Short mmCIF file of C-alpha atoms in Angstrom, two decimals:
data_model
loop_
_atom_site.label_atom_id
_atom_site.label_comp_id
_atom_site.label_asym_id
_atom_site.label_seq_id
_atom_site.Cartn_x
_atom_site.Cartn_y
_atom_site.Cartn_z
CA MET D 1 102.27 45.73 -2.34
CA ASP D 2 102.29 47.39 0.81
CA LYS D 3 99.24 48.58 3.24
CA LYS D 4 98.84 52.49 2.38
CA GLN D 5 99.35 51.26 -1.72
CA GLN D 6 96.53 48.55 -1.35
CA ILE D 7 94.22 51.17 0.68
CA ASN D 8 95.09 54.13 -2.29
CA GLU D 9 94.18 51.07 -4.81
CA TYR D 10 91.03 49.98 -2.76
CA MET D 11 90.09 54.02 -2.80
CA ASP D 12 90.90 54.51 -6.15
CA ILE D 13 88.79 51.48 -7.90
CA LEU D 14 85.89 53.14 -5.47
CA ALA D 15 85.81 56.48 -6.84
CA GLU D 16 86.64 55.28 -10.89
CA GLY D 17 83.55 53.11 -10.47
CA ASN D 18 81.54 56.01 -9.08
CA TYR D 19 81.10 54.08 -5.66
CA PHE D 20 82.13 56.60 -3.78
CA ASN D 21 82.14 60.59 -3.27
CA GLY D 22 83.44 62.10 -0.20
CA SER D 23 86.50 62.32 1.94
CA VAL D 24 88.79 59.59 3.69
CA LEU D 25 91.40 59.95 6.01
CA ALA D 26 93.16 56.72 7.66
CA ALA D 27 95.72 57.02 10.82
CA HIS D 28 97.80 54.13 12.30
CA LYS D 29 100.32 54.63 14.67
CA GLY D 30 100.42 58.27 14.65
CA GLU D 31 100.91 58.12 10.63
CA VAL D 32 98.35 59.53 8.37
CA ILE D 33 98.91 56.89 5.36
CA LEU D 34 95.41 58.27 3.62
CA ASN D 35 93.60 61.74 3.79
CA LYS D 36 92.05 62.24 0.11
CA GLY D 37 89.12 63.57 -1.04
CA TYR D 38 87.31 61.98 -3.68
CA GLY D 39 84.38 62.65 -6.69
CA LEU D 40 82.35 65.60 -6.70
CA SER D 41 81.63 67.71 -3.72
CA SER D 42 78.77 69.22 -6.22
CA TYR D 43 77.00 67.79 -8.90
CA GLN D 44 75.56 70.77 -9.94
CA TYR D 45 78.20 72.79 -10.14
CA ALA D 46 80.61 69.77 -11.06
CA ILE D 47 83.11 70.81 -8.01
CA GLU D 48 85.71 68.31 -6.78
CA ASN D 49 85.98 66.84 -3.11
CA THR D 50 88.96 67.64 -1.31
CA SER D 51 90.98 66.60 2.27
CA VAL D 52 89.61 69.83 3.22
CA THR D 53 85.75 70.15 1.74
CA ARG D 54 83.47 70.32 4.87
CA PHE D 55 80.61 67.81 5.36
CA ARG D 56 77.49 67.72 7.35
CA ILE D 57 78.44 64.97 10.01
CA GLY D 58 75.23 64.13 11.57
CA SER D 59 75.11 62.37 14.57
CA LEU D 60 79.08 62.18 14.64
CA THR D 61 77.96 65.75 16.45
CA LYS D 62 77.19 63.72 19.47
CA SER D 63 80.37 63.66 20.53
CA PHE D 64 81.07 67.16 20.67
CA THR D 65 77.74 67.61 22.74
CA ALA D 66 79.06 64.72 25.24
CA ALA D 67 82.30 66.14 25.33
CA ALA D 68 80.52 69.83 26.19
CA VAL D 69 78.44 68.05 28.88
CA LEU D 70 81.53 66.56 30.48
CA LEU D 71 83.57 69.79 30.28
CA LEU D 72 80.81 71.45 32.16
CA HIS D 73 80.71 68.33 35.11
CA GLN D 74 84.59 68.67 34.85
CA HIS D 75 84.56 72.05 35.64
CA GLY D 76 81.98 71.97 38.52
CA ARG D 77 78.63 73.45 36.92
CA LEU D 78 76.87 70.37 36.87
CA ASN D 79 76.62 66.81 37.81
CA LEU D 80 75.98 63.68 35.85
CA SER D 81 73.64 62.34 38.22
CA ASP D 82 71.48 65.42 38.28
CA LYS D 83 68.05 65.19 37.25
CA ILE D 84 67.20 67.04 34.12
CA ASN D 85 64.15 69.05 35.45
CA ALA D 86 66.69 70.54 37.45
CA TYR D 87 67.61 72.91 34.57
CA ILE D 88 64.98 72.65 32.02
CA ASN D 89 61.65 74.22 33.00
CA ASN D 90 58.52 71.94 33.59
CA PHE D 91 60.30 69.05 32.81
CA PRO D 92 58.10 65.90 34.24
CA SER D 93 60.21 65.40 37.58
CA ALA D 94 58.59 61.87 38.13
CA ASN D 95 60.26 60.37 35.40
CA GLY D 96 63.74 60.70 37.10
CA VAL D 97 65.61 61.29 33.82
CA THR D 98 69.16 62.17 34.39
CA ILE D 99 72.00 63.78 32.52
CA HIS D 100 73.90 60.67 32.75
CA HIS D 101 70.67 58.74 31.24
CA LEU D 102 70.41 61.54 28.09
CA LEU D 103 74.05 60.97 27.09
CA SER D 104 73.77 57.42 27.17
CA HIS D 105 70.35 57.16 25.60
CA SER D 106 69.05 55.18 28.46
CA SER D 107 66.47 58.15 29.16
CA GLY D 108 63.33 56.79 27.28
CA VAL D 109 63.01 60.34 25.58
CA ALA D 110 61.06 60.13 22.38
CA ASP D 111 62.55 60.33 19.34
CA PHE D 112 61.17 62.48 16.97
CA THR D 113 63.15 61.59 14.11
CA PHE D 114 61.71 58.08 14.33
CA SER D 115 58.34 59.49 13.66
CA SER D 116 56.61 59.36 9.60
CA GLU D 117 55.49 63.11 10.39
CA TYR D 118 59.17 64.04 10.75
CA TRP D 119 60.14 62.39 7.42
CA GLU D 120 57.17 64.05 5.58
CA LYS D 121 56.60 67.26 7.29
CA TYR D 122 58.24 68.50 10.19
CA MET D 123 62.00 68.39 8.97
CA ARG D 124 61.06 71.02 6.25
CA LEU D 125 60.27 73.59 8.82
CA PRO D 126 61.92 76.03 11.09
CA SER D 127 61.74 74.60 14.72
CA SER D 128 63.77 76.61 17.62
CA LEU D 129 65.64 74.64 20.19
CA LYS D 130 62.54 76.08 22.46
CA GLN D 131 60.17 74.44 20.52
CA SER D 132 61.78 71.36 19.95
CA VAL D 133 62.28 70.90 23.66
CA ASN D 134 58.69 71.83 23.92
CA TRP D 135 57.53 68.74 21.94
CA ILE D 136 59.71 66.67 24.18
CA LYS D 137 58.39 67.53 26.67
CA SER D 138 54.80 66.92 26.15
CA ARG D 139 55.71 63.28 24.90
CA PRO D 140 55.37 60.29 27.49
CA LEU D 141 58.81 58.32 27.84
CA GLN D 142 59.14 55.10 25.94
CA PHE D 143 60.75 52.91 29.11
CA LYS D 144 62.13 53.74 32.76
CA PRO D 145 65.11 55.44 32.53
CA GLY D 146 67.96 53.44 32.95
CA LYS D 147 65.93 49.91 32.37
CA ASP D 148 66.51 50.02 28.71
CA MET D 149 68.60 51.62 25.77
CA GLN D 150 66.92 53.52 22.54
CA TYR D 151 69.11 55.84 20.48
CA SER D 152 67.73 58.83 20.58
CA ASN D 153 68.33 62.61 18.67
CA ALA D 154 65.93 64.17 20.94
CA GLY D 155 68.02 62.95 23.91
CA TYR D 156 70.81 65.10 22.65
CA LEU D 157 68.75 68.23 22.10
CA LEU D 158 68.00 68.25 25.79
CA LEU D 159 71.43 67.82 26.23
CA THR D 160 72.20 71.19 23.93
CA ALA D 161 69.49 72.87 25.92
CA LEU D 162 71.15 72.06 28.92
CA ILE D 163 74.35 73.37 27.81
CA GLU D 164 73.03 76.74 27.12
CA ILE D 165 71.10 76.98 30.27
CA VAL D 166 74.18 76.23 32.93
CA SER D 167 76.63 77.87 30.81
CA GLY D 168 74.98 80.99 29.88
CA VAL D 169 75.76 81.53 26.41
CA PRO D 170 74.24 79.95 22.69
CA TYR D 171 75.62 76.22 22.38
CA GLU D 172 77.77 76.74 19.36
CA GLN D 173 79.41 79.75 21.09
CA PHE D 174 80.05 77.26 23.78
CA LEU D 175 81.75 74.84 21.32
CA LEU D 176 83.43 77.78 19.79
CA GLU D 177 85.15 78.95 23.05
CA ASN D 178 85.59 75.76 24.70
CA ILE D 179 86.48 73.44 21.90
CA PHE D 180 86.69 74.78 18.31
CA LYS D 181 89.12 77.37 19.10
CA PRO D 182 91.52 75.73 22.25
CA LEU D 183 91.64 72.65 19.62
CA GLN D 184 92.10 74.79 16.54
CA LEU D 185 89.19 73.06 14.59
CA LYS D 186 88.92 75.98 11.99
CA ASN D 187 86.71 73.73 9.91
CA THR D 188 84.45 72.95 11.97
CA GLY D 189 81.36 74.16 13.22
CA ILE D 190 77.49 74.33 13.54
CA ASP D 191 75.36 74.30 10.34
CA ASN D 192 72.56 76.44 10.88
CA GLY D 193 71.26 76.11 7.09
CA ARG D 194 71.29 80.12 6.61
CA LYS D 195 74.71 81.20 7.44
CA ILE D 196 77.03 80.35 4.20
CA VAL D 197 79.81 77.70 4.99
CA LYS D 198 82.94 78.01 2.74
CA ASP D 199 83.64 74.76 0.83
CA LEU D 200 80.73 73.15 2.27
CA ALA D 201 79.47 69.72 -0.07
CA SER D 202 76.17 69.29 -1.07
CA GLY D 203 74.11 66.78 -0.06
CA HIS D 204 72.85 64.13 -2.81
CA SER D 205 70.56 61.32 -3.02
CA VAL D 206 69.97 58.68 -5.97
CA TRP D 207 66.93 58.17 -8.03
CA GLU D 208 67.40 56.93 -11.50
CA GLU D 209 70.63 59.17 -11.16
CA VAL D 210 72.71 61.18 -8.77
CA ILE D 211 69.64 63.84 -7.28
CA ASN D 212 69.80 66.82 -5.07
CA THR D 213 68.41 65.10 -1.30
CA GLU D 214 65.58 66.17 0.64
CA PHE D 215 65.56 69.21 2.27
CA VAL D 216 65.98 69.45 5.86
CA ASP D 217 65.99 73.04 7.95
CA MET D 218 68.86 72.93 9.57
CA SER D 219 67.93 74.51 12.58
CA ILE D 220 66.19 71.36 13.89
CA PRO D 221 69.12 69.34 14.60
CA GLN D 222 71.66 71.21 16.38
CA GLY D 223 73.78 69.37 19.36
CA ALA D 224 71.91 66.09 17.65
CA TYR D 225 73.06 65.99 14.31
CA GLY D 226 73.72 69.53 13.16
CA MET D 227 77.70 69.80 12.63
CA TYR D 228 79.69 70.31 9.59
CA SER D 229 83.51 69.42 9.59
CA THR D 230 86.31 68.29 7.49
CA ALA D 231 88.19 64.51 7.96
CA GLU D 232 91.16 66.62 9.11
CA ASP D 233 89.21 68.31 11.97
CA LEU D 234 87.77 64.80 13.13
CA TYR D 235 91.19 63.74 12.95
CA THR D 236 92.57 66.54 15.66
CA TRP D 237 89.26 65.96 17.56
CA THR D 238 89.85 62.14 18.05
CA GLU D 239 93.19 62.34 18.71
CA SER D 240 92.58 65.21 21.50
CA LEU D 241 90.29 63.07 23.21
CA ARG D 242 92.45 60.15 23.35
CA ASN D 243 95.06 61.97 24.57
CA GLY D 244 93.23 63.78 27.00
CA VAL D 245 93.92 67.58 25.50
CA LEU D 246 90.21 68.40 26.36
CA LEU D 247 89.17 66.26 28.92
CA ASN D 248 90.67 64.55 32.23
CA LYS D 249 91.45 61.11 32.46
CA SER D 250 87.96 60.30 34.61
CA MET D 251 85.81 62.26 32.15
CA THR D 252 87.57 60.55 29.39
CA SER D 253 86.88 57.10 30.98
CA LYS D 254 83.29 57.85 31.37
CA MET D 255 83.26 58.85 27.46
CA PHE D 256 85.02 55.81 26.28
CA THR D 257 83.02 53.45 28.70
CA ALA D 258 80.07 51.38 27.34
CA SER D 259 77.08 51.61 29.54
CA TYR D 260 73.72 50.38 28.09
CA GLY D 261 73.53 48.74 24.58
CA GLY D 262 77.27 48.88 24.41
CA TYR D 263 76.79 52.93 23.81
CA GLY D 264 79.26 55.52 26.10
CA TYR D 265 78.90 59.04 25.83
CA GLY D 266 78.47 60.06 22.29
CA TRP D 267 80.11 56.88 21.29
CA PHE D 268 79.56 53.42 20.34
CA ILE D 269 81.78 51.32 22.54
CA SER D 270 82.72 47.78 21.94
CA GLY D 271 85.16 44.97 22.85
CA ASN D 272 86.20 46.01 26.44
CA SER D 273 86.30 49.56 25.40
CA GLU D 274 89.05 48.43 22.43
CA THR D 275 87.20 50.47 19.94
CA ALA D 276 84.97 53.56 19.51
CA ARG D 277 82.94 54.37 16.52
CA HIS D 278 79.93 56.13 15.39
CA SER D 279 77.79 57.08 12.24
CA GLY D 280 76.48 60.03 11.18
CA ASP D 281 73.72 60.28 8.88
CA ILE D 282 71.34 63.69 7.52
CA ASN D 283 69.85 64.18 4.24
CA GLY D 284 72.66 63.55 1.61
CA PHE D 285 75.35 62.70 3.90
CA THR D 286 76.65 59.82 5.54
CA ASN D 287 79.55 58.94 7.58
CA GLU D 288 81.74 57.14 9.80
CA LEU D 289 84.28 57.45 12.56
CA LEU D 290 86.36 54.32 13.96
CA MET D 291 89.09 54.65 16.50
CA ASN D 292 90.68 51.43 17.21
CA PHE D 293 92.66 52.26 20.61
CA LYS D 294 94.45 49.07 21.22
CA GLU D 295 95.46 49.58 17.32
CA ASP D 296 96.18 52.70 17.25
CA LEU D 297 93.82 53.18 14.55
CA THR D 298 91.97 56.16 12.97
CA ILE D 299 88.86 55.98 10.20
CA ILE D 300 87.26 58.27 9.31
CA VAL D 301 84.87 58.08 6.11
CA LEU D 302 82.62 60.90 5.11
CA SER D 303 80.17 60.73 2.05
CA ASN D 304 78.08 63.04 0.73
CA VAL D 305 76.01 60.71 -1.37
CA ASN D 306 73.88 59.00 1.23
CA ILE D 307 73.58 55.86 -0.71
CA THR D 308 77.02 55.33 -0.13
CA PRO D 309 77.98 52.37 2.35
CA ALA D 310 80.44 54.18 4.73
CA ASN D 311 80.54 51.95 7.38
CA LYS D 312 81.24 49.18 5.04
CA ILE D 313 84.30 51.34 3.39
CA CYS D 314 85.77 52.03 7.42
CA GLU D 315 85.95 48.48 7.88
CA ASP D 316 87.51 47.60 5.07
CA ILE D 317 90.29 49.80 5.35
CA SER D 318 90.95 48.94 8.81
CA LYS D 319 90.94 45.69 7.86
CA ILE D 320 93.66 46.28 5.21
CA ILE D 321 95.86 48.16 7.99
CA LEU D 322 95.18 45.58 10.31
CA GLY D 323 96.29 42.60 7.71
CA LYS D 324 93.08 41.05 7.53
CA GLU D 325 91.16 39.59 4.21
CA VAL D 326 89.31 42.25 2.32
CA ARG D 327 87.23 41.52 -0.79
CA ILE D 328 88.86 43.96 -3.19
CA PRO D 329 86.44 45.58 -5.69
CA GLU D 330 86.82 44.63 -9.54
CA ARG D 331 87.54 47.39 -12.17
CA PHE D 332 84.66 47.64 -13.99
CA VAL D 333 84.83 46.92 -17.69
CA PRO D 334 81.57 45.69 -19.64
CA SER D 335 82.12 43.28 -22.33
CA ILE D 336 78.14 43.34 -23.62
CA THR D 337 76.38 45.93 -25.21
CA SER D 338 73.03 44.36 -26.33
CA PHE D 339 70.85 42.07 -24.76
CA PRO D 340 66.86 41.17 -24.73
CA TRP D 341 66.24 43.26 -21.61
CA GLU D 342 62.43 42.38 -21.30
CA ILE D 343 63.31 38.82 -19.67
CA LEU D 344 64.49 40.15 -17.21
CA ILE D 345 62.15 43.01 -16.02
CA GLY D 346 59.75 42.14 -13.25
CA GLU D 347 59.37 41.75 -9.47
CA TYR D 348 61.78 39.66 -7.40
CA LYS D 349 61.59 38.37 -3.64
CA SER D 350 63.03 36.17 -1.11
CA ASN D 351 62.43 35.72 2.77
CA GLU D 352 64.43 39.21 3.63
CA LEU D 353 64.94 41.37 0.03
CA TYR D 354 62.34 42.51 -2.32
CA SER D 355 63.56 44.48 -5.88
CA GLU D 356 61.33 45.45 -8.90
CA VAL D 357 63.38 45.23 -11.99
CA HIS D 358 62.28 48.21 -15.07
CA TRP D 359 63.49 48.88 -18.49
CA GLU D 360 63.16 52.69 -18.85
CA LYS D 361 64.39 55.26 -20.94
CA ASN D 362 66.67 52.52 -22.67
CA LYS D 363 68.36 51.93 -19.49
CA LEU D 364 67.89 48.98 -16.95
CA PHE D 365 67.31 50.22 -13.25
CA VAL D 366 66.50 47.89 -10.02
CA THR D 367 64.69 49.39 -7.39
CA MET D 368 65.54 48.21 -3.76
CA PRO D 369 65.86 48.84 -0.14
CA LYS D 370 69.03 49.90 1.55
CA LYS D 371 69.91 51.51 5.29
CA TYR D 372 66.94 52.00 7.40
CA GLY D 373 65.00 50.66 4.79
CA ALA D 374 64.74 53.43 2.21
CA LEU D 375 64.25 52.91 -1.66
CA TYR D 376 66.45 53.45 -4.17
CA LYS D 377 66.55 53.39 -7.55
CA TYR D 378 69.63 52.87 -9.59
CA GLU D 379 70.74 52.00 -12.63
CA LEU D 380 72.44 48.19 -13.69
CA LYS D 381 75.09 47.83 -16.23
CA PRO D 382 75.88 44.92 -18.23
CA PHE D 383 79.16 43.28 -17.52
CA SER D 384 79.03 39.50 -18.94
CA LEU D 385 76.88 36.68 -20.54
CA ALA D 386 77.91 33.07 -20.14
CA ASP D 387 75.88 29.85 -19.69
CA ASP D 388 72.23 31.54 -19.79
CA LYS D 389 73.23 33.72 -17.00
CA ALA D 390 73.41 37.68 -17.10
CA ILE D 391 76.00 39.48 -14.80
CA PHE D 392 75.20 43.24 -14.10
CA LYS D 393 77.14 45.30 -12.25
CA SER D 394 75.27 48.26 -10.16
CA GLU D 395 75.84 52.12 -10.67
CA LEU D 396 76.87 53.85 -7.08
CA VAL D 397 77.25 51.36 -4.97
CA TYR D 398 79.33 47.93 -5.84
CA GLU D 399 77.21 45.01 -6.06
CA ASP D 400 76.61 42.55 -8.42
CA PHE D 401 73.46 41.14 -10.18
CA THR D 402 73.33 37.73 -12.03
CA PHE D 403 70.00 36.50 -13.62
CA ASP D 404 69.38 32.90 -14.46
CA LEU D 405 67.66 33.26 -17.67
CA LYS D 406 66.77 29.59 -16.98
CA GLY D 407 65.81 29.41 -13.18
CA HIS D 408 63.95 33.21 -13.02
CA CYS D 409 65.95 33.72 -10.52
CA LEU D 410 68.22 36.74 -9.54
CA GLU D 411 71.52 36.10 -7.55
CA PHE D 412 72.13 39.83 -5.57
CA VAL D 413 75.64 40.26 -3.80
CA ASP D 414 75.32 43.13 -1.81
CA VAL D 415 78.23 45.34 -0.82
CA TYR D 416 78.67 43.67 2.33
CA GLY D 417 79.63 40.55 0.31
CA LYS D 418 76.68 38.54 1.08
CA THR D 419 74.63 36.65 -1.60
CA HIS D 420 70.96 36.75 -1.50
CA ILE D 421 68.64 34.39 -3.97
CA LEU D 422 65.67 36.60 -5.32
CA LYS D 423 62.99 34.29 -7.35
CA GLN D 424 61.24 36.15 -10.08
CA GLN D 425 57.18 36.89 -9.13
CA THR D 426 55.80 38.65 -11.98
CA ALA D 427 56.86 40.41 -14.96
CA LEU D 428 56.01 44.10 -14.99
#
């Protein structure tokens, strides 16, 4: 079986098991070897994902914002060493935050998305860019600029404001005129939550079943995490950056050179600048984009179900192409239909993981933390029973659950292939 067939089989198994909803593009040495949509774009209306479905891309937006700033530098409109207070009125001048610091997440600017207030309240409320900037200006720095690295969406909102101030046009218009149109990114834009975006996937989460995600007012994210795009457009975007179509050699080098904490400008850089990658998460969507410059390899994974391990899928496809070993998921064929479920119910705990197993609505559910510690409750389905061990597969994410009926413990193999042993604490 060649690599193209292996990748197709890998993705087909994930899609058949309802482990992946989204769109994937993989290209190697200039050849697109996979470009396909899987699962549902909308569970509510049963619309399927395609290769041209648009997705909210979250923090993949940052590469566009960084490129816009570098374009302004390239055109002599600003300098990366300039202090931000030279452009943004009443920004504290004593702290010495520069444009470079904002681009590389080394500014110390407090990130509002890390606060519980944001998730509980503010993400649901409209906020102009001016309001967001005023909030940022009112907060003290977390550390002295240039002395540390802390990922900051707030820093990229300041860059959004910078672009508007220097260019004299709205952020969206600047990107349209200087990036989207020249590169013919016809399916990419800024999502303000009001304008209808044709073929935009709906964002989903999971609690017992697939549900609509928590609402986020799209007036907030802007140049930090507010764009939509397709896998095809993002491939055109990455090729344009790699080949110097938009930025000159000097600016391209700055973008893909690691600074503090392994971050360049809009990208995480590793392997002596051999790879650039970024995740993108926004309510109901999770994405991963990887460029391997050494191997001339690009993988783009966009999903509209936020429990999906997009980074793992991206990594696996990369390994298949590069001839490395990958744990291929098994097709799910259950062999048992009845079971004394009550003996499985309870709390399970290890030093690093906690879960609860519930029997409700004639179904077995598990509640566990996933990315960022967020809790998800999803169904377990019986797979096999042998030697006092009951094996279950999960719904919506590829994991194995083996209940040791004599030892009262749970062996959990997560999507990354790591095994966790959790002891049953109490019955629920």
